[in-house]
Amino acid sequence: MEGIGIWGVPLAIFAGAIRVSTPFIFVSLGESITERSGRINLGLEGTLVFGAMTAYAIAVMSGSPWLGVLAAMATGAVFGLIHGWICKFPKVNDIAIGIAMMQFGLGLAFFLGKPFIQPVAPHLPSIALGGWSDLPQIQSALNINVLFIIGALLAVALWWAFKNTRIGLILRVVGDSSDAARAMGLNPDTVRLLATAVGGSLAAVGGAYLSLYYPGSWNEGISSGQGLMAVALVIFARWNPIGCFLAALLFGGAGALGPALQSVGVTQGYYLFYAAPYVLTLVILVATSSPTRSLGGAPGTLSITK
Amino acid sequence: MTKLLPMNRRSFLQTTVSGAAAIGFAPSLFSTPAAAQAALTVGFIYVGPKDDYGYNQAHAEGAAVIKAMSGVTVVEEENVPETVDVQKTMESMINLDGASLVFPTSFGYFDPHMLAMAEKYPDVQFRHCGGLWQEGKNPMNTGSYFGYIGQGQYLNGITAGYASKSKKIGFVAAKPIPQVLQNINSFLLGARSVDPAITCQVIFTGEWSLAVKEAEATNALIDQGADVITCHVDSPKVVVETAAGRGAFVCGYHANQSPLAPDKYLTGAEWAWGNVYTKFVTEAQAGTPLGNFVRGGLKDGFVKMSPLGPGVSEEARKTFDATLAEMMAGSFSVFKGPIKDNKGGDAVTAGQTLAEDAIELESMAYLVEGVVGSTS
C-alpha cells in the first residue's frame, strides 16, 4: 500500500469523525432525552462501560454481536430505571445519584467482565461504501458501521419528535415545569423514569459499539471517560439532538488529529494536538456565550439551571 | 499451617536479614525439618488486569510459574492504581496474608509507595520491576529487576524488514521515555540490517493504555503505507487486532499475541519473568540474600521471542536464527557506531559499541536516523 502523504490528515479527521464519534452520538442522544425530561444522569459513563462489557460477553457466548447489542440495551435500561426510581424520592439529588451509579456501573462491569478480557468476540458488520475508490485508505475510511448510520437517523428522528409529536411535547412540558405537567394530568416522575431508562439503553449501545466494533475489544480502560464527555456534549449542543450529532462528529474528528499529524511527520507538540477537542469546545463555548441571556434551550427543571 | 505462618515468616526473615545461615538456624524452631524449607508467601501487584495480553499478563505468567513451586503461596491483586491504594494493598498482603516477599510490578509503585512500605516493614523484601533502585539511596530490603528487551525488538525488526514491501514500518508508542525510545530504535535498526532504505514511523499516544487512540494511531500508520506494525503500550491487543484487520503484519510485545492474529503475527519480544521470579523465590527459600539490582536479557532468560509466524520467510528465519545465536552467545550489540540520530547529530560515535547493559542506553533521549518522529 502506498502512503497518501498530507492527504492522510483530512482523511483521518473524516474517518475518525465516523469511527470515534458513534459512542458520543448514542450517549449524548440518550442524555438529551433524559435531560429534556428534567433530569441529569451523570451515570452514563458507568452505563456505557457496563454496556460494552455486556455486549462483548453476550457476543462471545452467543456468537452474535447483535444479540450483544440487545443485551446491552436491556442492561442500560435497567441502570436508567434504577437511577430514575431513586431520583423520584424527595430531596434526592440526581447528580449525586448519577455519580454513584457511574461508580457502580464501572465496578460491576470490571467484576463481571473479568473472564471476557481474553476471548475474541465477533464484530458488528460494517457497510463498505468505498468500493468506488482504488485507494485502500479510502475504502477503509468508508467502511461505515451500521450503528453510526442508525445514530445519524436517530438524531434526525429525535429532533423531529421533540417538536412534532405528543411524546416530545410531554417530555418538554415535564422538563420545563413539573406543575404544568401535573396540571395536564401527567405524572412527572413516571415520565422521567422512562426517559432515563431510554437514555440508559441508548448509552449502552454506545458501549456495545466500543467493544464490538471500534476499537473492538473489552478491557477496563475501553471508555476512558467518553461517557462523561458525551454528557457534557449535550449541554454544549444545547439539548438539540442534531447538535449532539454534530458535536460528536467534531469530537471524533478532532481526536483523530493528533495521531494523523504524527503519521505525516508533524511530530512536535503532540500533547497539544491531543488537547484539540477540548480547546475547540472551549473556543466554541466562549464564542457562543452571551452576557445577557442564560443557556438557550435549557429545560426549566434541570437541576443545573434551577 | 496458618497458625505456624507468622512464626515461620519471622524466623525466615531473621535469618535473611541477619545474613545467618537459614539451614542451620531454622530447623530448631520447627517440629519437622521439612516445613523449614518451605512456607513462603509472595505477593504480586498489577496495575491492570492480569490477562491483558500485555505487560500485566507477562508478570502474571511469571507468578503462575512460582505458584507451582513447593511451599510457595502466591497472593495477587489486579487493577491497583499507582496511588496510596497500592500501599494499602501491600499492607494487607503483609499483615493479612503474611507475605514476606512482595513484587509491585508497575513503574509508579516505586516512589513513594513501595519505599514507604519498605521503611515500615523492614522485615519484608520488596522487589520492583524497573530500573529505579539505587545503592546507598534506597533501603536494602528493596530492589529492582528488569530485562533488556531491546534485542528482542531488534529481532522483531529483522522479521519486519523481510516482511515489509512498502519499506515503511510503524511503531505505536506510549511515552517518549528511554526504554520506549530504545525499543523504537532497536526495531528500526533490526529492519535496517535487512534493508537500509527502511524507515519507521512512530506515533506517541501519550498514555500507557488508551484503546481508541491506539486504534487511531494504528490506522493512521497504515494509511501512510506502513505494512508492519509493532508497539510499546501496556496492552498490545488493540494494536494487534486493528493492524491485522487492515491486513498489515504485526510484531508483538510484552506477551505472545499470536492467538489474536495467527496469520499476521511475525514474532514478538516477550518477557520471561517466570525465570526471574523462580530465582528470587529459590534464594528466599534457601535463606540467601536476594539480589538488589537484577538485570538480564535474552541470554539470561529474562526475555524470550514468540514462535515465528507463517509470514516469516525462510530467508528471514535464517537471519533471525543466526542473530539470535549471536545474542545468546553474548557477542551481539544493537548500538554499534556510527549511528546518527534523526536530527543529524551523532547518537553513537564511530568505533563505539554499546553492550546491552551499557549505562548510556538507560538514558537514551534520541531517535535514530530513519525513525520519523520526535521525542517531545
XYZ file of C-alpha atoms in Angstrom, chain A residues 114-217:
104
model
C -13.017 -10.338 34.190
C -13.357 -13.594 32.215
C -14.015 -11.772 28.934
C -10.797 -9.812 28.538
C -9.056 -12.645 26.688
C -11.734 -14.154 24.409
C -12.288 -12.614 20.991
C -15.874 -11.655 20.148
C -17.389 -11.427 16.653
C -17.521 -7.821 15.447
C -20.524 -5.829 14.285
C -20.731 -5.665 10.488
C -19.906 -2.536 8.530
C -21.090 -1.377 5.145
C -18.359 -0.857 2.558
C -19.160 2.406 0.793
C -15.653 2.907 -0.578
C -15.820 0.459 -3.473
C -15.601 3.285 -5.997
C -12.082 4.167 -4.927
C -8.861 2.306 -5.700
C -7.202 3.593 -2.548
C -7.316 1.119 0.309
C -7.134 4.052 2.727
C -10.399 5.485 1.428
C -12.004 2.069 1.296
C -11.096 1.575 4.913
C -12.312 5.031 5.942
C -15.630 4.401 4.252
C -16.285 1.121 5.997
C -19.166 2.573 7.906
C -20.683 0.758 10.801
C -24.415 0.209 10.842
C -24.668 1.730 14.312
C -23.253 5.026 13.038
C -25.979 5.194 10.402
C -28.629 4.303 12.965
C -27.255 7.029 15.230
C -27.455 9.628 12.462
C -31.043 8.692 11.607
C -31.953 8.643 15.282
C -30.630 12.177 15.742
C -32.901 13.486 12.987
C -35.849 11.458 14.240
C -35.441 12.754 17.803
C -35.080 16.327 16.610
C -38.328 15.966 14.715
C -40.077 14.091 17.508
C -39.229 16.654 20.189
C -41.005 19.277 18.109
C -43.824 17.452 16.439
C -45.059 14.538 18.475
C -47.158 14.167 21.565
C -44.398 12.278 23.344
C -41.996 15.091 22.534
C -44.429 17.600 23.953
C -44.911 15.580 27.130
C -41.150 15.375 27.604
C -40.706 19.091 27.147
C -43.579 20.015 29.453
C -42.281 17.773 32.212
C -38.799 19.169 31.688
C -39.875 22.781 31.779
C -42.363 22.755 34.619
C -43.472 19.952 36.918
C -46.508 21.969 37.958
C -47.675 22.493 34.396
C -47.219 18.795 33.754
C -49.315 17.870 36.777
C -51.973 20.307 35.670
C -52.078 18.418 32.372
C -52.648 15.207 34.311
C -49.140 13.874 33.726
C -47.017 12.198 36.339
C -43.565 13.815 36.034
C -41.831 11.016 37.935
C -43.100 8.341 35.559
C -42.115 10.367 32.502
C -38.630 10.983 33.903
C -38.278 7.339 34.898
C -38.995 6.245 31.330
C -36.839 8.992 29.810
C -33.896 7.927 31.982
C -34.425 4.280 31.039
C -34.420 5.109 27.317
C -31.365 7.310 27.805
C -29.561 4.484 29.601
C -30.335 1.945 26.926
C -29.026 4.266 24.178
C -25.843 4.902 26.160
C -25.321 1.147 26.445
C -25.494 0.889 22.628
C -22.579 3.325 22.548
C -20.715 0.904 24.810
C -21.549 -2.010 22.520
C -20.010 -0.081 19.626
C -16.787 0.367 21.609
C -16.361 -3.277 22.492
C -17.811 -4.848 19.348
C -16.574 -2.570 16.607
C -14.060 0.143 17.359
C -11.601 -0.414 18.920
C -13.395 -3.719 19.228
C -12.189 -5.364 22.387
